[in-house]
XYZ file of C-alpha atoms in Angstrom:
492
model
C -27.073 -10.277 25.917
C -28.060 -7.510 23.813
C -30.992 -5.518 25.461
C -33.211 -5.789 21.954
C -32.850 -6.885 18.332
C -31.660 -10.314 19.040
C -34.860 -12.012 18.505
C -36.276 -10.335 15.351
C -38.895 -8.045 17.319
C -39.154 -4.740 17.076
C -36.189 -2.457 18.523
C -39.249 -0.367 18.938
C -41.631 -2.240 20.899
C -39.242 -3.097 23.673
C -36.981 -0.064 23.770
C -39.276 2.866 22.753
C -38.389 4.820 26.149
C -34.568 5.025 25.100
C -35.100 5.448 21.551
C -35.121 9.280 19.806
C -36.080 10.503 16.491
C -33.680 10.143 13.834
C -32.348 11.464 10.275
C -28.663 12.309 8.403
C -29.766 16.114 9.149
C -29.433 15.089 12.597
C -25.643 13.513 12.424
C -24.835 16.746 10.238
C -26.001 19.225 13.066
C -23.832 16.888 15.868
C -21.013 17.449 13.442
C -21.481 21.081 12.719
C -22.107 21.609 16.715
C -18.466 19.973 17.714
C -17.004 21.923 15.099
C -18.073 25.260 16.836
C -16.707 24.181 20.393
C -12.709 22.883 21.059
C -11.991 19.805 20.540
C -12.866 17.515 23.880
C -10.764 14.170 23.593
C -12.664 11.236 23.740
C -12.491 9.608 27.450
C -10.161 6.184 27.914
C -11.768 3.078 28.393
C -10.983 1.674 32.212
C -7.412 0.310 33.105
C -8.953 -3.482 33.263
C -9.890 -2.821 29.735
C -6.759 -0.833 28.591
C -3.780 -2.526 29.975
C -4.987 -6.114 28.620
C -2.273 -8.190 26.511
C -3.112 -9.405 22.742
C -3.619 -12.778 23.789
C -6.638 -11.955 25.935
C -8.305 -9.554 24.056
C -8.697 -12.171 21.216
C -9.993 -13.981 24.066
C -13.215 -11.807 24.168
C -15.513 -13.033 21.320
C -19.274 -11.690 20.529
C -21.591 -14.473 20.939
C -23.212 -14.836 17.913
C -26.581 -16.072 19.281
C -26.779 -12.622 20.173
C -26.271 -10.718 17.083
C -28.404 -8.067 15.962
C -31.307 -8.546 13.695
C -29.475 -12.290 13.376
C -32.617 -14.318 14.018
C -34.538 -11.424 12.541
C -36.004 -12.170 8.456
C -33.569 -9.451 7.696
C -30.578 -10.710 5.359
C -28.055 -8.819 7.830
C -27.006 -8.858 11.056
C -24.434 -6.961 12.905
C -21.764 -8.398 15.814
C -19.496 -5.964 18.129
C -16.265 -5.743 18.730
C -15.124 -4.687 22.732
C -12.676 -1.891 23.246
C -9.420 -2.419 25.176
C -6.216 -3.483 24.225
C -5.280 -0.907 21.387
C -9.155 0.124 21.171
C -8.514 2.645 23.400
C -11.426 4.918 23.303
C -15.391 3.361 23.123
C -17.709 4.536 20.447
C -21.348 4.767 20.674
C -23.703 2.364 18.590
C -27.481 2.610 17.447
C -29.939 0.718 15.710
C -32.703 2.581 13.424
C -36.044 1.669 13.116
C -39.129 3.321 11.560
C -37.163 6.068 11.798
C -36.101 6.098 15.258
C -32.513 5.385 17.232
C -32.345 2.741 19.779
C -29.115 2.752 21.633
C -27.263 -0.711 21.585
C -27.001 -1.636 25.317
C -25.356 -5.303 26.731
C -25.671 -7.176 29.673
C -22.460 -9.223 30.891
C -23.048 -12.394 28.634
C -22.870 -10.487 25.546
C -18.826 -11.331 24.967
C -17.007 -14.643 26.167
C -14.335 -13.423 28.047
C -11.755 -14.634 30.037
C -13.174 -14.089 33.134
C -16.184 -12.343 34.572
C -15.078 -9.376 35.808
C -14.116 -8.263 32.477
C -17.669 -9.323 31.077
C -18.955 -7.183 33.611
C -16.716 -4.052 32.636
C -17.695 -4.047 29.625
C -21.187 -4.274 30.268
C -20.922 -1.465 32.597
C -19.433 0.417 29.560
C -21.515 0.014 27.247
C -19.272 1.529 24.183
C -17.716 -0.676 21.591
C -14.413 -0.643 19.415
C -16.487 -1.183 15.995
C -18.803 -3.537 14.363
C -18.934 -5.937 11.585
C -21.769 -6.714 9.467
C -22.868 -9.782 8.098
C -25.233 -11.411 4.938
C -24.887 -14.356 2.605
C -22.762 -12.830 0.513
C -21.183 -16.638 -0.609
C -23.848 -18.630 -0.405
C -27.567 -18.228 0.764
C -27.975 -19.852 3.789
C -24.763 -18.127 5.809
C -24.272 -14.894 6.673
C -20.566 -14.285 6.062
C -18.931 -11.155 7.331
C -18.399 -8.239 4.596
C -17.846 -5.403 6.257
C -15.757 -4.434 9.450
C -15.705 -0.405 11.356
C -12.906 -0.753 13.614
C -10.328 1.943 14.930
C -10.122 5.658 13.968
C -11.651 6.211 10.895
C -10.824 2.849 9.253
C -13.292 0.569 7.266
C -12.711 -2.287 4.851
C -14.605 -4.915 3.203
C -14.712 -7.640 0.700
C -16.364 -9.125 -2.142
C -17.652 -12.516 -3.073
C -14.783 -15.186 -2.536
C -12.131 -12.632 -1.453
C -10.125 -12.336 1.923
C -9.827 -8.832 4.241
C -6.239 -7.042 2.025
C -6.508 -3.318 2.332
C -8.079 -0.672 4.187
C -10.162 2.559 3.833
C -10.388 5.294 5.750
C -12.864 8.237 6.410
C -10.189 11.001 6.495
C -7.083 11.645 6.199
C -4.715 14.267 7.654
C -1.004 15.694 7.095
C -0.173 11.758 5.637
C 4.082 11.852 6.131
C 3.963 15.141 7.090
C 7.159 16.369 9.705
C 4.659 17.257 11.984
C 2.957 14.523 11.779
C -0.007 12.437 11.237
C -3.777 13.335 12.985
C -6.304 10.370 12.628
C -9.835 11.748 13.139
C -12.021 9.070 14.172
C -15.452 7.841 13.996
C -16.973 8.254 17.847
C -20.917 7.643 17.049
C -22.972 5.194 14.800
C -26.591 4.861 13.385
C -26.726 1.237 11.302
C -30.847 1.307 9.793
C -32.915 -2.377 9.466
C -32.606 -3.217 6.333
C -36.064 -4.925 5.431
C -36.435 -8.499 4.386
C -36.279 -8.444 0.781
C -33.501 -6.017 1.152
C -30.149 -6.165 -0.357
C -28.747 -3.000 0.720
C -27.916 -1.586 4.031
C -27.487 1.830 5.339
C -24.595 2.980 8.027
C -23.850 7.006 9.400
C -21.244 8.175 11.381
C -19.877 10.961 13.613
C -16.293 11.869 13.219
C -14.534 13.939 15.396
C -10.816 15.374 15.491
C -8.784 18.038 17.018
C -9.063 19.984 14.137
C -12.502 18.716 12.045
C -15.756 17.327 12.514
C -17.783 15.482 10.120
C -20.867 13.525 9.356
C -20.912 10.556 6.866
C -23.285 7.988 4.947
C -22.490 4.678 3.656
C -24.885 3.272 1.554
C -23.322 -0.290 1.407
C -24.299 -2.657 -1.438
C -22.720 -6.655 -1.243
C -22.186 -8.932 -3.863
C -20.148 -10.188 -6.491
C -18.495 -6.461 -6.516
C -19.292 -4.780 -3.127
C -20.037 -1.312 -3.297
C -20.131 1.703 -0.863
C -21.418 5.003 -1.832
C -19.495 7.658 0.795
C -21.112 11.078 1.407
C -19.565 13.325 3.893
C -19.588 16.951 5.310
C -16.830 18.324 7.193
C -16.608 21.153 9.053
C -12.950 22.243 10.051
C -11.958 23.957 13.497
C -9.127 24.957 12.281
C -7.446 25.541 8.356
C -6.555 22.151 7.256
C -4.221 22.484 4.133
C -3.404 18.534 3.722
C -6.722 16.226 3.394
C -6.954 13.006 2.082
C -10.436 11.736 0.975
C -10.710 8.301 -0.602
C -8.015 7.173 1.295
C -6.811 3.432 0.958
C -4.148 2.005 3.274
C -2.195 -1.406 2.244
C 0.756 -3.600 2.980
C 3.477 -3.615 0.035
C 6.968 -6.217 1.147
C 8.160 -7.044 -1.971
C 7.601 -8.491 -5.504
C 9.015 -9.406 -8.906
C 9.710 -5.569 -9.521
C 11.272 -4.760 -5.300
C 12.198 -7.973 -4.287
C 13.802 -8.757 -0.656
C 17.251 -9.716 0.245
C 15.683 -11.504 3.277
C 15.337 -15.231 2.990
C 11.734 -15.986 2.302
C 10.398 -19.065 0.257
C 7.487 -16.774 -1.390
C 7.967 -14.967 -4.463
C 5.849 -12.356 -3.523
C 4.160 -10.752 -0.559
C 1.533 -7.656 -0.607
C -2.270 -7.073 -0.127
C -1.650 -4.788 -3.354
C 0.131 -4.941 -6.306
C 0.083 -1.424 -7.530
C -1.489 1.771 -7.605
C -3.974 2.619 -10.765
C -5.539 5.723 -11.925
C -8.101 7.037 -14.254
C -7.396 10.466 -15.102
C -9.376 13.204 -15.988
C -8.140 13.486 -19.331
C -8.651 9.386 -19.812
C -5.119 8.439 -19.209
C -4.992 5.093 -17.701
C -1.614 4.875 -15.212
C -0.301 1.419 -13.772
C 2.599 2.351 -11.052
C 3.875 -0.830 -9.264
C 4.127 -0.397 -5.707
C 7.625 0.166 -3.981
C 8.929 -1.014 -0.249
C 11.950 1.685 -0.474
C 14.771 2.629 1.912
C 13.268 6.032 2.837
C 10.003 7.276 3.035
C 8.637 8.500 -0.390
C 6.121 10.020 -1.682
C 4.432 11.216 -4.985
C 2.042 13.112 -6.169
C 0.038 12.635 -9.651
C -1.526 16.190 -10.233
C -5.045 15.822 -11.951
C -8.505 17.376 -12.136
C -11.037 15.855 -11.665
C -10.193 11.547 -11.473
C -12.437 9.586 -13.114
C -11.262 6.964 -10.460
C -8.061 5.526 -8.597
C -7.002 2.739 -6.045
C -4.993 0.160 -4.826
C -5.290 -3.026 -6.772
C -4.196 -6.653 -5.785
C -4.096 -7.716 -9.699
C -2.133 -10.719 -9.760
C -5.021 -13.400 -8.646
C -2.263 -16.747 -8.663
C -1.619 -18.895 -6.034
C 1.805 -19.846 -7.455
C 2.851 -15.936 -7.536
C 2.369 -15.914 -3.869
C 3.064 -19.589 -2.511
C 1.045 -18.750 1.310
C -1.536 -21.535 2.146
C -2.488 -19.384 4.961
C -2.343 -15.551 4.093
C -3.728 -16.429 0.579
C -2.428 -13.284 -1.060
C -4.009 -13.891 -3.849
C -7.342 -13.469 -3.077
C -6.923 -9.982 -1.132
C -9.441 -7.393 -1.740
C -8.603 -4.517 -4.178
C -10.121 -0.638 -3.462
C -11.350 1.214 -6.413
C -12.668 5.074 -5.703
C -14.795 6.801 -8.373
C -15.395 10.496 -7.447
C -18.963 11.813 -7.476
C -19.423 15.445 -8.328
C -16.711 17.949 -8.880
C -13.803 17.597 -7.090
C -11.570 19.992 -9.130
C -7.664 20.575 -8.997
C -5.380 18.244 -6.617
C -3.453 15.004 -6.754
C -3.092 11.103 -5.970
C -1.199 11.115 -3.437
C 0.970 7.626 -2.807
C 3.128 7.495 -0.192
C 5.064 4.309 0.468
C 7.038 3.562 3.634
C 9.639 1.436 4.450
C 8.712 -2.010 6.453
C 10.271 -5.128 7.326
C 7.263 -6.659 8.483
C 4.345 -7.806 6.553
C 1.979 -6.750 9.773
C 2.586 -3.566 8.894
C 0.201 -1.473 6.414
C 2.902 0.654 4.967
C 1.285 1.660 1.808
C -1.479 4.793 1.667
C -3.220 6.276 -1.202
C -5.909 9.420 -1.676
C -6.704 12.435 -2.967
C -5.847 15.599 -2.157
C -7.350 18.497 -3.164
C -5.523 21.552 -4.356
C -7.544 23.863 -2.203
C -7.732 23.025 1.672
C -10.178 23.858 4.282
C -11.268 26.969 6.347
C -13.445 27.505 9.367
C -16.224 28.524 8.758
C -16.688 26.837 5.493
C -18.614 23.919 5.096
C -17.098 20.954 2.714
C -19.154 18.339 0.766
C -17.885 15.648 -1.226
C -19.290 11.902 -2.736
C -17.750 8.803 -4.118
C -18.254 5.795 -4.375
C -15.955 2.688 -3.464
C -15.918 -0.828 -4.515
C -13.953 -3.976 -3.784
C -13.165 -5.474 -6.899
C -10.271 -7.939 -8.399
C -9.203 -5.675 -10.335
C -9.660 -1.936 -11.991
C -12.723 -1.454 -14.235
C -11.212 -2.353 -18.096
C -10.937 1.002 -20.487
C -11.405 -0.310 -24.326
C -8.234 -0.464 -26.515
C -6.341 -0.370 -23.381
C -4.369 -3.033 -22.145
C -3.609 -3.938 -18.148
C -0.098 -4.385 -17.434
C -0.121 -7.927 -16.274
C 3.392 -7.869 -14.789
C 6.617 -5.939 -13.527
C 9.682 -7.302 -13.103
C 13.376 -5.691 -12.697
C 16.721 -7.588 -13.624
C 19.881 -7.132 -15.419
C 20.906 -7.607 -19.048
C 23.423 -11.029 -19.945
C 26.397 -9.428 -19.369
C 25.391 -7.941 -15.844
C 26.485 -4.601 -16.964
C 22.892 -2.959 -16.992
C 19.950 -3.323 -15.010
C 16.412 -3.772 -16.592
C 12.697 -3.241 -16.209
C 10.250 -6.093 -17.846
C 6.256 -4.770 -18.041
C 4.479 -7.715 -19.701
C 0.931 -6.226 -21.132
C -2.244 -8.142 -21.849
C -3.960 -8.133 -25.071
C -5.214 -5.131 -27.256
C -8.329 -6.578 -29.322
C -7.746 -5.683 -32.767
C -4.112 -4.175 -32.639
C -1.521 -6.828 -33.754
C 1.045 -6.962 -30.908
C 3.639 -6.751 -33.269
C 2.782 -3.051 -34.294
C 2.625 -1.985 -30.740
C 5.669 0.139 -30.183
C 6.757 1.882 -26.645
C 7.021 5.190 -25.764
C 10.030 5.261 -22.681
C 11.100 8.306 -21.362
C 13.636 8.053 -17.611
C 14.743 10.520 -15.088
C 17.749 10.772 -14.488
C 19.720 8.478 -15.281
C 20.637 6.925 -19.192
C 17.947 4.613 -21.347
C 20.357 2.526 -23.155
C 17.779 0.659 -24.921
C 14.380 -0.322 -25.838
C 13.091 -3.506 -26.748
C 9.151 -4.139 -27.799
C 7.803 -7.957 -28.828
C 4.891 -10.256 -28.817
C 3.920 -12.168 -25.481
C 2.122 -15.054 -26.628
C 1.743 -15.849 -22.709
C -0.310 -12.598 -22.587
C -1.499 -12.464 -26.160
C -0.066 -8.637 -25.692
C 3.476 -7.203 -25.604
C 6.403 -7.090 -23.264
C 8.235 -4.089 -23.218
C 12.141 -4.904 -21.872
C 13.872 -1.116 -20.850
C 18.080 -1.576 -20.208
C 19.282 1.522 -18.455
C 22.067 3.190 -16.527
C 21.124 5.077 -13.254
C 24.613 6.650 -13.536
C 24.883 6.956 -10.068
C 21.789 8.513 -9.460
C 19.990 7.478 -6.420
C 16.246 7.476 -8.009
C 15.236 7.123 -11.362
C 11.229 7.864 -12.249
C 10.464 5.961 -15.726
C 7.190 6.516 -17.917
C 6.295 3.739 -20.362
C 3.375 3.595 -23.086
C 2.765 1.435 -25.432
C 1.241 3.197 -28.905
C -0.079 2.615 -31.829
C -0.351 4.644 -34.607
C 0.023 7.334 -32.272
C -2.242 6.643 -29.772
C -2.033 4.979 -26.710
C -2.556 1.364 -26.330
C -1.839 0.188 -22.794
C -1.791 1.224 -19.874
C 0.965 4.268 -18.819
C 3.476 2.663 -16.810
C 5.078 4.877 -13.813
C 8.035 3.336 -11.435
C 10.522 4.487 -8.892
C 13.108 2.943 -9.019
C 16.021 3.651 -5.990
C 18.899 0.901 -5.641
C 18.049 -2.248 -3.527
């Protein structure tokens, strides 16, 4: 079992010779200190652990009697996750109280396994592939699980009545570039005791890289909307040029606007519909996401972004048709930037996938200026989990995207449906359409009484062109009404 925590006493009355003082200052000066030595990679777990097969690695459960803080008054509790298999590399867990760090250390009962000796690797161990953390989040007496640390720098969570969809991730570095991708990781954590009466919890991390270090706090919130507020410092070994912060990873296979010429009795299949952004400026953009041929990616220059993500909007079973994957109740990933985080883009870059086990979809931003040695960077924002984007007044969602061809089969068309604009008659709405290259042939703007808003219908010629960008805004008296609508389209 757990060496402390897992009846509800103190971490500090039965582990006070292990435990050391503890603050953020501290996980800032581990950062700044492997910053100012070469990178040392982190060591392997044993072969036993390593070399085991996906079918016994799901075989190794936490036993929940033994969770942390779980027959403690506190609201939360935390379970582990074991390394091996693709969890490669251990990281080190702690538990604060009173302002002290108590190591988490394990016996060989702490995991069901599927046999003994590898109960009693791991205990020799001692180092974990992540940690989930639990409170009653649906209902008051069960402690669901909300939040999940597990592998590299990756985090996700949900929301009240919603299902694991997309990914965040602490960092990220050179995303699609030729020389490839690094993936800093998260080798250390501190998770403090939240109190009794608490609804808040507080996690830091180390991360470490070839070519960064950095030291993070989540201050994690649950609920009906789940919140994380995300403050980091880096501090780069070596001039980093490419960062991603906010970064969102998801699983686009195809929709109503990219649908698949495989055989497939859903209509749909993604853990996010499309990618929306908040501009400095105001703008609200709506760009459907894209399973292309080739690897593409686009930038959305900006200053300062009042927010962006990766949003599952459609919330209908019948959209989806998967008893099991429930699509439809996938988390979405909203970032809102704290501070001033100046010139850059949103970066989306979408990559091609046949296989809806593969996250193929990634989203942050990316500053304009990059990183030095020497220089220490600070940044803040906050993340939440939400159905959907936070509502702009006079602006209307785009509710769906479709693509098709006119009677005749002699042009191809885009269909955005739009929701309603309070107070703007849909028909005075009229659309703004601009394409590159390629020929608009026509425009057509009308009431949806389905939507109580407008559908916009756009015929056009790609003239042999093998990608055509379209822009789409629906105005009214010369202002915008509706979300800007941004697609890619390249030929099935």
């Amino acid at each position: 079992m757990l060496a402390f925590a897992a009846t509800g006493r103190s971490a500090n009355a039965q582990s006070a010779a292990t435990s050391a003082p503890f603050s953020h200052t501290d996980v800032v000066a581990k950062a700044r200190d492997l910053a100012s030595r070469p990178f040392a990679p982190p060591s392997v777990v044993p072969e036993t652990l390593k070399n085991l097969t996906y079918d016994l690695y799901r075989q190794i459960r936490f036993r929940k009697a033994g969770a942390i803080w779980g027959k403690s008054p506190s609201r939360f509790a935390i379970e582990l996750f074991p390394p091996g298999f693709l969890y490669r590399h251990g990281i080190d867990v702690s538990v604060v109280e009173n302002g002290r760090a108590f190591p988490v250390r394990i016996d060989d009962s702490a995991f069901d396994t599927p046999s003994p000796a590898i109960g009693a690797v791991l205990a020799d161990l001692g180092k974990f592939a992540g940690f989930r953390l639990h409170y009653p989040i649906n209902r008051p007496d069960y402690k669901d699980e909300f939040v999940v640390f597990q592998g590299a720098s990756y985090f996700r969570a949900v929301s009240r009545g919603q299902n694991y969809g997309l990914s965040a991730r602490g960092l990220a570095i050179d995303v699609a570039e030729p020389a490839g991708e690094e993936f800093p990781g998260f080798t250390q954590f501190w998770i403090e005791r939240a109190s009794a009466s608490a609804g808040s919890i507080v996690v830091h991390a180390l991360l470490d890289s070839r070519r960064i270090a950095g030291a993070y706090r989540f201050g994690i919130y649950p609920g009906a909307t789940t919140v994380m507020d995300v403050d980091l410092t880096l501090f780069p070994r070596e001039p980093l040029a490419h960062i991603g912060l906010g970064a969102l990873t998801s699983m686009f296979l195809f929709g109503p606007v990219d649908k698949t010429s495989q055989a497939d009795y859903r209509p749909a299949v993604h853990d996010s519909l499309g990618l929306a952004i908040h501009t400095g400026s105001g703008e609200r953009i709506w760009r459907p996401l894209n399973n292309p041929r080739r690897l593409q990616v686009s930038g959305f220059i900006d200053s300062n972004p009042r927010g962006f993500g990766l949003v599952q909007r459609d919330r209908r079973f019948a959209h989806f048709q998967d008893l099991e994957a429930r699509y439809e109740t996938r988390s979405s990933g909203w970032i809102i930037p704290r501070g001033d985080w100046g010139p850059g883009q949103v970066v989306l870059a979408e990559i091609p996938s046949d296989s809806e086990t593969n996250d193929n979809i990634v989203a942050y931003w990316r500053p304009e200026a990059g990183l030095l040695p020497g220089r220490t960077f600070k940044a803040g924002y906050r993340i939440t989990w939400p159905q959907d984007t936070p509502s702009t007044p006079g602006i209307a969602p785009v509710v769906r995207s479709a693509e098709g061809r006119t009677f005749d089969g002699k042009h191809r068309q885009m269909v955005i449906d739009y929701g309603q604009v309070s107070g703007t008659p849909p028909e005075t709405i009229r659309a703004d359409v601009s394409i590159s290259p390629g020929k608009l042939v026509e425009t057509v703007t009308h009431p949806n009484p389905e939507t109580g808003g407008i559908r916009v219908v756009v015929t056009f010629d790609p003239v042999q062109s093998e990608m055509v960008e379209f822009r789409v805004q629906p105005r009214h008296l010369g202002k915008a009404v509706g979300e800007t609508w941004l697609y890619r389209w390249t030929p099935a």
